[in-house]
PDB file of C-alpha atoms in Angstrom:
ATOM      1  CA  MET A   1      -0.044  -0.103   0.116  1.00 81.00           C
ATOM      2  CA  SER A   2       1.231   3.433  -0.782  1.00 88.00           C
ATOM      3  CA  ALA A   3       2.401   6.003   1.790  1.00 84.00           C
ATOM      4  CA  PRO A   4      -0.712   8.238   0.938  1.00 87.00           C
ATOM      5  CA  GLU A   5      -3.098   5.382   1.376  1.00 90.00           C
ATOM      6  CA  LEU A   6      -1.700   4.230   4.752  1.00 89.00           C
ATOM      7  CA  MET A   7      -1.840   7.915   6.056  1.00 90.00           C
ATOM      8  CA  GLY A   8      -5.413   8.194   4.699  1.00 91.00           C
ATOM      9  CA  LEU A   9      -6.389   5.029   6.835  1.00 91.00           C
ATOM     10  CA  LEU A  10      -4.591   6.441   9.775  1.00 92.00           C
ATOM     11  CA  ALA A  11      -6.341   9.747   9.347  1.00 92.00           C
ATOM     12  CA  ARG A  12      -9.771   8.159   9.158  1.00 93.00           C
ATOM     13  CA  ALA A  13      -9.203   5.731  12.100  1.00 93.00           C
ATOM     14  CA  LEU A  14      -7.913   8.758  14.265  1.00 90.00           C
ATOM     15  CA  ALA A  15     -11.123  10.658  13.380  1.00 92.00           C
ATOM     16  CA  ARG A  16     -13.172   7.807  14.913  1.00 93.00           C
ATOM     17  CA  THR A  17     -11.337   8.099  18.241  1.00 92.00           C
ATOM     18  CA  ASP A  18     -12.552  10.050  21.227  1.00 91.00           C
ATOM     19  CA  ALA A  19     -11.363  13.685  20.537  1.00 88.00           C
ATOM     20  CA  GLY A  20     -11.264  14.368  24.253  1.00 89.00           C
ATOM     21  CA  MET A  21      -8.339  11.669  24.701  1.00 89.00           C
ATOM     22  CA  PRO A  22      -4.802  12.798  24.603  1.00 88.00           C
ATOM     23  CA  MET A  23      -3.275  12.666  21.310  1.00 88.00           C
ATOM     24  CA  PRO A  24      -0.814   9.877  22.022  1.00 89.00           C
ATOM     25  CA  SER A  25      -3.680   7.683  23.229  1.00 91.00           C
ATOM     26  CA  ARG A  26      -5.704   8.542  19.961  1.00 91.00           C
ATOM     27  CA  LEU A  27      -2.731   7.578  17.892  1.00 91.00           C
ATOM     28  CA  CYS A  28      -2.069   4.319  19.493  1.00 93.00           C
ATOM     29  CA  ARG A  29      -5.705   3.210  19.093  1.00 94.00           C
ATOM     30  CA  ALA A  30      -5.822   4.230  15.457  1.00 94.00           C
ATOM     31  CA  CYS A  31      -2.827   2.407  14.722  1.00 94.00           C
ATOM     32  CA  VAL A  32      -4.185  -0.627  16.297  1.00 95.00           C
ATOM     33  CA  GLU A  33      -7.326  -0.321  14.383  1.00 95.00           C
ATOM     34  CA  VAL A  34      -5.611   0.171  11.035  1.00 95.00           C
ATOM     35  CA  LEU A  35      -3.192  -2.891  11.609  1.00 95.00           C
ATOM     36  CA  GLY A  36      -5.761  -5.205  12.886  1.00 95.00           C
ATOM     37  CA  ALA A  37      -4.014  -5.792  16.242  1.00 95.00           C
ATOM     38  CA  GLN A  38      -6.067  -6.416  19.404  1.00 94.00           C
ATOM     39  CA  SER A  39      -3.850  -3.969  21.558  1.00 94.00           C
ATOM     40  CA  GLY A  40      -0.973  -1.668  21.398  1.00 94.00           C
ATOM     41  CA  THR A  41       1.585   0.387  23.116  1.00 94.00           C
ATOM     42  CA  LEU A  42       3.656   3.479  22.300  1.00 93.00           C
ATOM     43  CA  THR A  43       6.987   4.019  24.090  1.00 91.00           C
ATOM     44  CA  LEU A  44       9.652   6.847  23.641  1.00 90.00           C
ATOM     45  CA  SER A  45      13.076   5.977  24.540  1.00 84.00           C
ATOM     46  CA  ALA A  46      16.485   7.580  24.691  1.00 66.00           C
ATOM     47  CA  THR A  47      17.929   4.565  25.905  1.00 66.00           C
ATOM     48  CA  PRO A  48      16.650   0.939  26.902  1.00 63.00           C
ATOM     49  CA  GLU A  49      16.746   2.164  30.627  1.00 66.00           C
ATOM     50  CA  ALA A  50      15.105   5.586  29.927  1.00 70.00           C
ATOM     51  CA  ARG A  51      11.789   4.530  28.290  1.00 78.00           C
ATOM     52  CA  LEU A  52       8.601   6.213  28.765  1.00 84.00           C
ATOM     53  CA  THR A  53       5.311   4.639  27.957  1.00 87.00           C
ATOM     54  CA  VAL A  54       3.192   7.320  26.566  1.00 85.00           C
ATOM     55  CA  SER A  55       0.124   5.110  25.574  1.00 88.00           C
ATOM     56  CA  THR A  56      -1.475   1.624  26.152  1.00 89.00           C
ATOM     57  CA  SER A  57      -4.596   0.724  24.266  1.00 88.00           C
ATOM     58  CA  ASP A  58      -6.019  -1.484  27.091  1.00 88.00           C
ATOM     59  CA  GLY A  59      -5.298  -3.700  30.029  1.00 87.00           C
ATOM     60  CA  VAL A  60      -3.737  -6.288  28.032  1.00 90.00           C
ATOM     61  CA  SER A  61      -1.142  -4.025  26.488  1.00 91.00           C
ATOM     62  CA  THR A  62      -0.655  -2.371  30.032  1.00 91.00           C
ATOM     63  CA  GLN A  63       0.174  -5.791  31.552  1.00 92.00           C
ATOM     64  CA  ILE A  64       2.643  -6.736  28.700  1.00 91.00           C
ATOM     65  CA  ASP A  65       4.302  -3.325  29.087  1.00 91.00           C
ATOM     66  CA  ASP A  66       4.623  -3.770  32.746  1.00 91.00           C
ATOM     67  CA  LEU A  67       5.921  -7.112  32.323  1.00 91.00           C
ATOM     68  CA  GLU A  68       8.611  -5.797  29.991  1.00 91.00           C
ATOM     69  CA  GLU A  69       9.447  -2.996  32.257  1.00 88.00           C
ATOM     70  CA  THR A  70       9.807  -5.182  35.355  1.00 88.00           C
ATOM     71  CA  LEU A  71      12.007  -7.844  33.900  1.00 90.00           C
ATOM     72  CA  GLY A  72      14.054  -5.504  32.029  1.00 88.00           C
ATOM     73  CA  GLU A  73      13.787  -7.703  28.860  1.00 92.00           C
ATOM     74  CA  GLY A  74      11.325  -8.361  25.948  1.00 94.00           C
ATOM     75  CA  PRO A  75      10.884  -7.714  22.259  1.00 95.00           C
ATOM     76  CA  GLY A  76      10.564  -3.878  22.878  1.00 93.00           C
ATOM     77  CA  ARG A  77      14.030  -3.706  24.238  1.00 92.00           C
ATOM     78  CA  VAL A  78      15.616  -5.694  21.373  1.00 94.00           C
ATOM     79  CA  ALA A  79      13.807  -3.555  18.748  1.00 94.00           C
ATOM     80  CA  LEU A  80      15.191  -0.412  20.361  1.00 92.00           C
ATOM     81  CA  THR A  81      18.792  -1.678  20.854  1.00 92.00           C
ATOM     82  CA  GLU A  82      19.041  -3.420  17.531  1.00 94.00           C
ATOM     83  CA  ASP A  83      16.814  -1.177  15.381  1.00 94.00           C
ATOM     84  CA  ARG A  84      14.755  -3.940  13.872  1.00 96.00           C
ATOM     85  CA  ILE A  85      11.178  -5.347  14.184  1.00 97.00           C
ATOM     86  CA  VAL A  86      10.958  -8.288  16.480  1.00 96.00           C
ATOM     87  CA  VAL A  87       8.048 -10.773  16.318  1.00 95.00           C
ATOM     88  CA  THR A  88       7.649 -13.382  19.060  1.00 94.00           C
ATOM     89  CA  THR A  89       4.920 -16.003  19.328  1.00 93.00           C
ATOM     90  CA  ILE A  90       2.837 -16.326  22.501  1.00 92.00           C
ATOM     91  CA  ASP A  91       1.835 -19.782  22.731  1.00 91.00           C
ATOM     92  CA  PRO A  92       1.353 -21.892  26.174  1.00 89.00           C
ATOM     93  CA  ASP A  93       2.520 -25.086  24.252  1.00 88.00           C
ATOM     94  CA  GLY A  94       5.376 -23.483  22.399  1.00 88.00           C
ATOM     95  CA  PRO A  95       9.148 -22.886  23.209  1.00 90.00           C
ATOM     96  CA  VAL A  96      10.344 -19.933  24.832  1.00 90.00           C
ATOM     97  CA  ASP A  97      12.123 -17.295  22.928  1.00 92.00           C
ATOM     98  CA  VAL A  98      15.636 -17.643  23.774  1.00 92.00           C
ATOM     99  CA  ALA A  99      16.244 -13.961  23.412  1.00 93.00           C
ATOM    100  CA  PHE A 100      14.237 -12.981  26.223  1.00 94.00           C
ATOM    101  CA  PRO A 101      13.024 -16.132  28.105  1.00 94.00           C
ATOM    102  CA  LEU A 102      11.499 -14.852  31.202  1.00 93.00           C
ATOM    103  CA  PHE A 103       9.330 -12.298  29.157  1.00 93.00           C
ATOM    104  CA  SER A 104       8.433 -15.206  26.711  1.00 93.00           C
ATOM    105  CA  HIS A 105       7.496 -17.566  29.301  1.00 92.00           C
ATOM    106  CA  MET A 106       5.477 -15.025  31.454  1.00 92.00           C
ATOM    107  CA  VAL A 107       3.639 -13.297  28.652  1.00 92.00           C
ATOM    108  CA  ARG A 108       1.748 -16.491  28.024  1.00 91.00           C
ATOM    109  CA  ALA A 109      -0.636 -15.717  31.155  1.00 89.00           C
ATOM    110  CA  VAL A 110      -1.468 -12.330  29.882  1.00 88.00           C
ATOM    111  CA  GLY A 111      -3.692 -12.969  26.830  1.00 78.00           C
ATOM    112  CA  ALA A 112      -4.827 -15.527  24.338  1.00 86.00           C
ATOM    113  CA  PRO A 113      -2.240 -17.257  21.970  1.00 92.00           C
ATOM    114  CA  GLY A 114      -0.916 -14.920  19.330  1.00 93.00           C
ATOM    115  CA  ALA A 115       2.013 -12.746  18.577  1.00 94.00           C
ATOM    116  CA  ALA A 116       3.854  -9.785  20.200  1.00 94.00           C
ATOM    117  CA  TYR A 117       5.392  -7.373  17.709  1.00 96.00           C
ATOM    118  CA  ALA A 118       7.942  -4.547  18.563  1.00 96.00           C
ATOM    119  CA  VAL A 119       8.551  -2.108  15.742  1.00 96.00           C
ATOM    120  CA  PRO A 120      11.269   0.622  16.117  1.00 96.00           C
ATOM    121  CA  MET A 121       9.976   4.166  15.546  1.00 94.00           C
ATOM    122  CA  ARG A 122      12.598   6.125  13.489  1.00 94.00           C
ATOM    123  CA  VAL A 123      12.891   9.736  13.046  1.00 90.00           C
ATOM    124  CA  ALA A 124      15.561  11.051  10.813  1.00 87.00           C
ATOM    125  CA  GLY A 125      17.294   7.777  10.812  1.00 87.00           C
ATOM    126  CA  ARG A 126      17.393   7.634  14.706  1.00 90.00           C
ATOM    127  CA  VAL A 127      15.374   5.229  16.944  1.00 92.00           C
ATOM    128  CA  VAL A 128      13.101   7.431  19.252  1.00 91.00           C
ATOM    129  CA  GLY A 129      10.789   4.491  20.665  1.00 92.00           C
ATOM    130  CA  VAL A 130       8.965   1.380  19.932  1.00 95.00           C
ATOM    131  CA  LEU A 131       5.330   0.531  18.706  1.00 96.00           C
ATOM    132  CA  SER A 132       4.459  -2.696  20.411  1.00 95.00           C
ATOM    133  CA  LEU A 133       1.493  -4.648  19.152  1.00 96.00           C
ATOM    134  CA  TYR A 134      -0.453  -7.645  20.282  1.00 95.00           C
ATOM    135  CA  ALA A 135      -2.370  -9.752  17.754  1.00 95.00           C
ATOM    136  CA  VAL A 136      -4.004 -13.159  17.952  1.00 93.00           C
ATOM    137  CA  ALA A 137      -3.979 -13.376  14.188  1.00 93.00           C
ATOM    138  CA  ASP A 138      -1.860 -12.167  11.275  1.00 93.00           C
ATOM    139  CA  LEU A 139      -1.867  -8.249  11.051  1.00 95.00           C
ATOM    140  CA  ALA A 140      -3.848  -6.596   8.470  1.00 94.00           C
ATOM    141  CA  ARG A 141      -0.628  -4.972   6.827  1.00 93.00           C
ATOM    142  CA  GLY A 142       2.600  -6.398   5.977  1.00 94.00           C
ATOM    143  CA  LEU A 143       5.700  -5.433   8.026  1.00 95.00           C
ATOM    144  CA  LYS A 144       6.793  -2.772   5.534  1.00 95.00           C
ATOM    145  CA  ASP A 145       3.643  -0.910   6.066  1.00 95.00           C
ATOM    146  CA  VAL A 146       3.856  -1.485   9.903  1.00 95.00           C
ATOM    147  CA  GLN A 147       7.388   0.180   9.854  1.00 95.00           C
ATOM    148  CA  PHE A 148       6.045   3.200   7.908  1.00 94.00           C
ATOM    149  CA  LEU A 149       3.184   3.790  10.271  1.00 94.00           C
ATOM    150  CA  ALA A 150       5.624   3.130  13.307  1.00 94.00           C
ATOM    151  CA  ASP A 151       7.934   5.837  11.868  1.00 93.00           C
ATOM    152  CA  ALA A 152       4.917   8.122  11.199  1.00 92.00           C
ATOM    153  CA  LEU A 153       3.693   7.858  14.888  1.00 92.00           C
ATOM    154  CA  GLY A 154       7.503   8.518  16.030  1.00 91.00           C
ATOM    155  CA  LEU A 155       7.492  11.776  14.466  1.00 89.00           C
ATOM    156  CA  ALA A 156       3.953  12.740  15.578  1.00 88.00           C
ATOM    157  CA  LEU A 157       4.902  11.894  19.162  1.00 88.00           C
ATOM    158  CA  LEU A 158       7.904  14.053  18.976  1.00 83.00           C
ATOM    159  CA  GLY A 159       5.623  17.007  18.615  1.00 76.00           C
ATOM    160  CA  GLU A 160       3.772  16.061  21.837  1.00 73.00           C
ATOM    161  CA  LEU A 161       6.888  15.963  23.972  1.00 67.00           C
ATOM    162  CA  GLU A 162       5.797  18.995  26.267  1.00 64.00           C
ATOM    163  CA  SER A 163       2.555  17.466  26.869  1.00 63.00           C
ATOM    164  CA  LEU A 164       3.794  14.028  28.143  1.00 66.00           C
ATOM    165  CA  ASP A 165       4.116  13.103  31.844  1.00 67.00           C
ATOM    166  CA  TRP A 166       7.739  12.190  32.630  1.00 65.00           C
ATOM    167  CA  SER A 167       7.186  11.977  36.381  1.00 72.00           C
ATOM    168  CA  THR A 168       7.088   8.016  36.609  1.00 72.00           C
ATOM    169  CA  ARG A 169      10.436   7.964  34.718  1.00 72.00           C
ATOM    170  CA  ALA A 170      11.820  10.565  37.213  1.00 78.00           C
ATOM    171  CA  GLN A 171      10.527   8.580  40.116  1.00 83.00           C
ATOM    172  CA  ILE A 172      12.258   5.309  39.117  1.00 83.00           C
ATOM    173  CA  HIS A 173      15.713   7.308  38.454  1.00 82.00           C
ATOM    174  CA  GLN A 174      15.389   8.741  41.805  1.00 87.00           C
ATOM    175  CA  ALA A 175      14.646   5.576  43.552  1.00 88.00           C
ATOM    176  CA  THR A 176      17.401   3.920  41.740  1.00 88.00           C
ATOM    177  CA  GLY A 177      19.882   6.727  43.073  1.00 90.00           C
ATOM    178  CA  MET A 178      18.585   6.015  46.535  1.00 90.00           C
ATOM    179  CA  VAL A 179      19.445   2.255  46.353  1.00 88.00           C
ATOM    180  CA  THR A 180      22.720   2.981  44.814  1.00 91.00           C
ATOM    181  CA  ALA A 181      23.490   5.036  48.026  1.00 89.00           C
ATOM    182  CA  GLN A 182      22.066   2.366  50.430  1.00 87.00           C
ATOM    183  CA  LEU A 183      23.819  -0.477  48.952  1.00 88.00           C
ATOM    184  CA  ARG A 184      27.038   1.280  47.618  1.00 87.00           C
ATOM    185  CA  ILE A 185      26.496  -0.294  44.255  1.00 88.00           C
ATOM    186  CA  THR A 186      26.251   1.141  40.565  1.00 88.00           C
ATOM    187  CA  PRO A 187      23.098   2.654  39.308  1.00 85.00           C
ATOM    188  CA  SER A 188      22.694  -0.250  36.786  1.00 81.00           C
ATOM    189  CA  ASP A 189      23.039  -2.761  39.678  1.00 84.00           C
ATOM    190  CA  ALA A 190      20.608  -0.712  41.828  1.00 85.00           C
ATOM    191  CA  LEU A 191      17.728  -0.965  38.896  1.00 84.00           C
ATOM    192  CA  ALA A 192      18.396  -4.717  38.724  1.00 81.00           C
ATOM    193  CA  VAL A 193      17.770  -4.782  42.521  1.00 85.00           C
ATOM    194  CA  LEU A 194      14.431  -2.819  42.157  1.00 84.00           C
ATOM    195  CA  ARG A 195      13.502  -4.901  39.176  1.00 82.00           C
ATOM    196  CA  GLY A 196      14.211  -8.129  41.199  1.00 80.00           C
ATOM    197  CA  HIS A 197      12.135  -7.003  44.066  1.00 83.00           C
ATOM    198  CA  ALA A 198       9.226  -5.934  41.801  1.00 83.00           C
ATOM    199  CA  PHE A 199       9.183  -9.506  40.317  1.00 77.00           C
ATOM    200  CA  ALA A 200       9.451 -11.197  43.419  1.00 80.00           C
ATOM    201  CA  SER A 201       6.589  -9.106  44.864  1.00 81.00           C
ATOM    202  CA  THR A 202       4.470  -9.563  41.773  1.00 80.00           C
ATOM    203  CA  THR A 203       4.281  -5.812  41.603  1.00 84.00           C
ATOM    204  CA  THR A 204       5.436  -3.123  39.186  1.00 84.00           C
ATOM    205  CA  LEU A 205       8.559  -1.204  39.164  1.00 82.00           C
ATOM    206  CA  GLU A 206       6.733   1.951  39.503  1.00 85.00           C
ATOM    207  CA  THR A 207       5.152   0.749  42.746  1.00 88.00           C
ATOM    208  CA  VAL A 208       8.498  -0.247  44.133  1.00 87.00           C
ATOM    209  CA  ALA A 209      10.037   3.048  43.256  1.00 88.00           C
ATOM    210  CA  HIS A 210       7.254   4.961  44.813  1.00 89.00           C
ATOM    211  CA  ASP A 211       7.657   2.879  48.113  1.00 90.00           C
ATOM    212  CA  VAL A 212      11.607   3.581  48.060  1.00 89.00           C
ATOM    213  CA  LEU A 213      11.033   7.437  47.601  1.00 89.00           C
ATOM    214  CA  ALA A 214       8.462   7.364  50.322  1.00 87.00           C
ATOM    215  CA  ARG A 215      10.878   5.401  52.536  1.00 86.00           C
ATOM    216  CA  ARG A 216       8.544   2.524  53.241  1.00 88.00           C
ATOM    217  CA  LEU A 217      11.018   0.314  51.486  1.00 88.00           C
ATOM    218  CA  VAL A 218      14.675   0.197  52.346  1.00 88.00           C
ATOM    219  CA  PHE A 219      17.417  -1.884  50.959  1.00 87.00           C
ATOM    220  CA  ARG A 220      20.411  -3.115  53.112  1.00 86.00           C
ATOM    221  CA  TYR A 221      22.748  -5.785  53.611  1.00 84.00           C
ATOM    222  CA  ASP A 222      22.304  -8.452  56.465  1.00 78.00           C
ATOM    223  CA  GLU A 223      24.964  -9.966  58.484  1.00 74.00           C
ATOM    224  CA  THR A 224      25.958 -12.434  55.472  1.00 76.00           C
ATOM    225  CA  ARG A 225      26.223  -9.516  53.018  1.00 74.00           C
ATOM    226  CA  THR A 226      22.969 -10.510  51.276  1.00 75.00           C
ATOM    227  CA  VAL A 227      20.725  -7.794  50.145  1.00 76.00           C
ATOM    228  CA  GLU A 228      17.412  -7.535  52.004  1.00 76.00           C
ATOM    229  CA  ALA A 229      14.438  -5.384  51.602  1.00 78.00           C
ATOM    230  CA  THR A 230      12.996  -3.951  54.833  1.00 79.00           C
ATOM    231  CA  ARG A 231       9.465  -2.481  54.847  1.00 78.00           C
ATOM    232  CA  THR A 232       9.056   0.330  57.451  1.00 76.00           C
ATOM    233  CA  GLU A 233       6.086   2.461  58.458  1.00 60.00           C
ATOM    234  CA  GLU A 234       5.591   5.543  56.352  1.00 54.00           C
ATOM    235  CA  PRO A 235       7.373   8.458  58.015  1.00 48.00           C
TER     236      PRO A 235
END
Protein backbone atom coordinates (compact mmCIF):
# COMPACT_ATOMS: atom_id res chain seq x y z
CA MET A 1 0.00 0.00 0.00
CA SER A 2 1.30 3.48 -0.81
CA ALA A 3 2.27 6.01 1.84
CA PRO A 4 -0.67 8.35 1.07
CA GLU A 5 -3.11 5.43 1.33
CA LEU A 6 -1.70 4.37 4.69
CA MET A 7 -1.83 7.91 6.04
CA GLY A 8 -5.41 8.17 4.82
CA LEU A 9 -6.35 5.03 6.73
CA LEU A 10 -4.64 6.35 9.85
CA ALA A 11 -6.36 9.73 9.53
CA ARG A 12 -9.81 8.13 9.19
CA ALA A 13 -9.16 5.82 12.15
CA LEU A 14 -7.93 8.80 14.17
CA ALA A 15 -11.13 10.70 13.37
CA ARG A 16 -13.14 7.83 14.89
CA THR A 17 -11.35 8.05 18.24
CA ASP A 18 -12.56 10.16 21.16
CA ALA A 19 -11.41 13.72 20.47
CA GLY A 20 -11.19 14.34 24.21
CA MET A 21 -8.43 11.77 24.68
CA PRO A 22 -4.74 12.80 24.67
CA MET A 23 -3.24 12.67 21.20
CA PRO A 24 -0.77 9.80 22.01
CA SER A 25 -3.72 7.66 23.12
CA ARG A 26 -5.68 8.48 19.98
CA LEU A 27 -2.68 7.68 17.79
CA CYS A 28 -2.15 4.35 19.56
CA ARG A 29 -5.76 3.26 19.18
CA ALA A 30 -5.94 4.39 15.56
CA CYS A 31 -2.78 2.46 14.70
CA VAL A 32 -4.08 -0.69 16.41
CA GLU A 33 -7.27 -0.43 14.33
CA VAL A 34 -5.48 0.11 11.01
CA LEU A 35 -3.10 -2.80 11.61
CA GLY A 36 -5.80 -5.19 12.80
CA ALA A 37 -4.16 -5.85 16.17
CA GLN A 38 -5.95 -6.40 19.46
CA SER A 39 -3.77 -4.17 21.59
CA GLY A 40 -0.89 -1.72 21.36
CA THR A 41 1.63 0.40 23.23
CA LEU A 42 3.68 3.46 22.30
CA THR A 43 6.98 3.95 24.10
CA LEU A 44 9.51 6.75 23.70
CA SER A 45 13.10 5.93 24.59
CA ALA A 46 16.45 7.65 24.63
CA THR A 47 18.04 4.42 25.93
CA PRO A 48 16.63 1.03 27.00
CA GLU A 49 16.69 2.22 30.62
CA ALA A 50 15.15 5.63 29.89
CA ARG A 51 11.86 4.59 28.31
CA LEU A 52 8.53 6.30 28.81
CA THR A 53 5.29 4.55 27.97
CA VAL A 54 3.10 7.29 26.52
CA SER A 55 0.04 5.17 25.75
CA THR A 56 -1.39 1.67 26.14
CA SER A 57 -4.61 0.85 24.32
CA ASP A 58 -6.09 -1.48 26.96
CA GLY A 59 -5.41 -3.67 29.97
CA VAL A 60 -3.66 -6.38 28.00
CA SER A 61 -1.12 -3.98 26.53
CA THR A 62 -0.60 -2.45 29.97
CA GLN A 63 0.17 -5.87 31.46
CA ILE A 64 2.61 -6.71 28.67
CA ASP A 65 4.34 -3.35 29.04
CA ASP A 66 4.58 -3.69 32.84
CA LEU A 67 6.04 -7.17 32.42
CA GLU A 68 8.75 -5.92 30.07
CA GLU A 69 9.55 -2.99 32.35
CA THR A 70 9.76 -5.18 35.47
CA LEU A 71 11.87 -7.91 33.86
CA GLY A 72 14.13 -5.55 31.95
CA GLU A 73 13.80 -7.77 28.87
CA GLY A 74 11.42 -8.33 26.00
CA PRO A 75 10.87 -7.66 22.30
CA GLY A 76 10.59 -3.90 22.79
CA ARG A 77 14.08 -3.67 24.21
CA VAL A 78 15.54 -5.73 21.39
CA ALA A 79 13.75 -3.58 18.80
CA LEU A 80 15.14 -0.47 20.45
CA THR A 81 18.75 -1.58 20.82
CA GLU A 82 19.04 -3.48 17.53
CA ASP A 83 16.81 -1.20 15.40
CA ARG A 84 14.74 -4.00 13.90
CA ILE A 85 11.24 -5.43 13.99
CA VAL A 86 10.93 -8.23 16.55
CA VAL A 87 8.10 -10.77 16.40
CA THR A 88 7.65 -13.40 19.10
CA THR A 89 4.95 -16.06 19.36
CA ILE A 90 2.75 -16.25 22.44
CA ASP A 91 1.92 -19.92 22.76
CA PRO A 92 1.54 -21.82 26.06
CA ASP A 93 2.54 -25.03 24.30
CA GLY A 94 5.46 -23.60 22.34
CA PRO A 95 9.11 -23.04 23.26
CA VAL A 96 10.24 -19.86 24.95
CA ASP A 97 12.13 -17.23 22.97
CA VAL A 98 15.80 -17.54 23.92
CA ALA A 99 16.32 -13.80 23.35
CA PHE A 100 14.07 -12.98 26.34
CA PRO A 101 13.14 -16.26 28.08
CA LEU A 102 11.49 -14.86 31.21
CA PHE A 103 9.29 -12.47 29.25
CA SER A 104 8.46 -15.16 26.71
CA HIS A 105 7.40 -17.55 29.46
CA MET A 106 5.41 -15.12 31.59
CA VAL A 107 3.60 -13.28 28.79
CA ARG A 108 1.69 -16.50 28.06
CA ALA A 109 -0.51 -15.79 31.08
CA VAL A 110 -1.51 -12.32 29.85
CA GLY A 111 -3.71 -13.06 26.84
CA ALA A 112 -4.82 -15.61 24.29
CA PRO A 113 -2.25 -17.28 22.01
CA GLY A 114 -1.00 -14.94 19.31
CA ALA A 115 2.06 -12.84 18.68
CA ALA A 116 3.82 -9.80 20.12
CA TYR A 117 5.35 -7.32 17.69
CA ALA A 118 7.89 -4.63 18.55
CA VAL A 119 8.61 -2.07 15.83
CA PRO A 120 11.26 0.66 16.17
CA MET A 121 9.95 4.16 15.56
CA ARG A 122 12.53 6.05 13.51
CA VAL A 123 12.87 9.77 12.96
CA ALA A 124 15.65 11.06 10.71
CA GLY A 125 17.37 7.68 10.89
CA ARG A 126 17.36 7.56 14.70
CA VAL A 127 15.25 5.22 16.83
CA VAL A 128 13.12 7.33 19.18
CA GLY A 129 10.84 4.65 20.56
CA VAL A 130 8.89 1.48 19.92
CA LEU A 131 5.42 0.60 18.70
CA SER A 132 4.38 -2.66 20.40
CA LEU A 133 1.43 -4.70 19.17
CA TYR A 134 -0.40 -7.78 20.41
CA ALA A 135 -2.39 -9.74 17.84
CA VAL A 136 -4.20 -13.06 18.00
CA ALA A 137 -4.06 -13.44 14.19
CA ASP A 138 -1.93 -12.10 11.34
CA LEU A 139 -1.78 -8.32 11.11
CA ALA A 140 -3.88 -6.65 8.43
CA ARG A 141 -0.79 -5.04 6.87
CA GLY A 142 2.66 -6.29 5.95
CA LEU A 143 5.70 -5.44 8.04
CA LYS A 144 6.81 -2.78 5.55
CA ASP A 145 3.53 -0.91 6.09
CA VAL A 146 3.79 -1.48 9.85
CA GLN A 147 7.25 0.09 9.84
CA PHE A 148 6.00 3.09 7.86
CA LEU A 149 3.18 3.73 10.33
CA ALA A 150 5.54 3.29 13.30
CA ASP A 151 7.86 5.95 11.87
CA ALA A 152 4.90 8.28 11.27
CA LEU A 153 3.79 7.84 14.88
CA GLY A 154 7.32 8.48 16.13
CA LEU A 155 7.42 11.81 14.30
CA ALA A 156 3.98 12.75 15.62
CA LEU A 157 4.94 11.90 19.21
CA LEU A 158 8.01 14.11 19.11
CA GLY A 159 5.61 17.00 18.57
CA GLU A 160 3.83 16.03 21.81
CA LEU A 161 6.91 15.91 24.07
CA GLU A 162 5.96 18.92 26.18
CA SER A 163 2.55 17.44 27.00
CA LEU A 164 3.86 14.06 28.17
CA ASP A 165 4.09 13.10 31.85
CA TRP A 166 7.71 12.17 32.65
CA SER A 167 7.15 11.97 36.43
CA THR A 168 7.07 8.16 36.59
CA ARG A 169 10.40 7.89 34.80
CA ALA A 170 11.85 10.52 37.13
CA GLN A 171 10.64 8.58 40.20
CA ILE A 172 12.31 5.38 39.00
CA HIS A 173 15.52 7.31 38.38
CA GLN A 174 15.40 8.88 41.86
CA ALA A 175 14.67 5.53 43.53
CA THR A 176 17.59 3.99 41.67
CA GLY A 177 19.81 6.72 43.09
CA MET A 178 18.61 6.03 46.61
CA VAL A 179 19.31 2.30 46.32
CA THR A 180 22.71 3.10 44.82
CA ALA A 181 23.51 5.04 47.99
CA GLN A 182 21.96 2.47 50.35
CA LEU A 183 23.91 -0.48 48.95
CA ARG A 184 26.92 1.40 47.53
CA ILE A 185 26.53 -0.21 44.12
CA THR A 186 26.32 1.06 40.56
CA PRO A 187 23.07 2.55 39.22
CA SER A 188 22.62 -0.35 36.81
CA ASP A 189 22.93 -2.84 39.68
CA ALA A 190 20.54 -0.75 41.78
CA LEU A 191 17.96 -0.82 39.00
CA ALA A 192 18.40 -4.60 38.83
CA VAL A 193 17.68 -4.79 42.58
CA LEU A 194 14.49 -2.76 42.11
CA ARG A 195 13.38 -4.95 39.23
CA GLY A 196 14.16 -8.12 41.19
CA HIS A 197 12.09 -6.93 44.13
CA ALA A 198 9.18 -5.98 41.85
CA PHE A 199 9.30 -9.40 40.21
CA ALA A 200 9.49 -11.26 43.53
CA SER A 201 6.64 -9.18 44.97
CA THR A 202 4.47 -9.54 41.86
CA THR A 203 4.16 -5.81 41.52
CA THR A 204 5.35 -3.10 39.14
CA LEU A 205 8.66 -1.28 39.05
CA GLU A 206 6.75 1.97 39.42
CA THR A 207 5.16 0.80 42.70
CA VAL A 208 8.50 -0.30 44.14
CA ALA A 209 10.10 3.02 43.17
CA HIS A 210 7.27 4.91 44.86
CA ASP A 211 7.75 2.92 48.09
CA VAL A 212 11.49 3.57 48.06
CA LEU A 213 10.97 7.32 47.62
CA ALA A 214 8.40 7.32 50.44
CA ARG A 215 10.95 5.45 52.60
CA ARG A 216 8.51 2.62 53.13
CA LEU A 217 11.03 0.29 51.53
CA VAL A 218 14.74 0.27 52.35
CA PHE A 219 17.43 -1.99 50.96
CA ARG A 220 20.38 -3.01 53.13
CA TYR A 221 22.83 -5.87 53.68
CA ASP A 222 22.24 -8.50 56.36
CA GLU A 223 25.05 -10.09 58.41
CA THR A 224 25.96 -12.36 55.50
CA ARG A 225 26.19 -9.43 53.07
CA THR A 226 23.02 -10.55 51.33
CA VAL A 227 20.75 -7.78 50.11
CA GLU A 228 17.46 -7.65 51.99
CA ALA A 229 14.46 -5.36 51.68
CA THR A 230 12.99 -3.94 54.86
CA ARG A 231 9.52 -2.50 54.84
CA THR A 232 8.98 0.32 57.32
CA GLU A 233 6.10 2.47 58.43
CA GLU A 234 5.51 5.56 56.32
CA PRO A 235 7.33 8.50 57.95
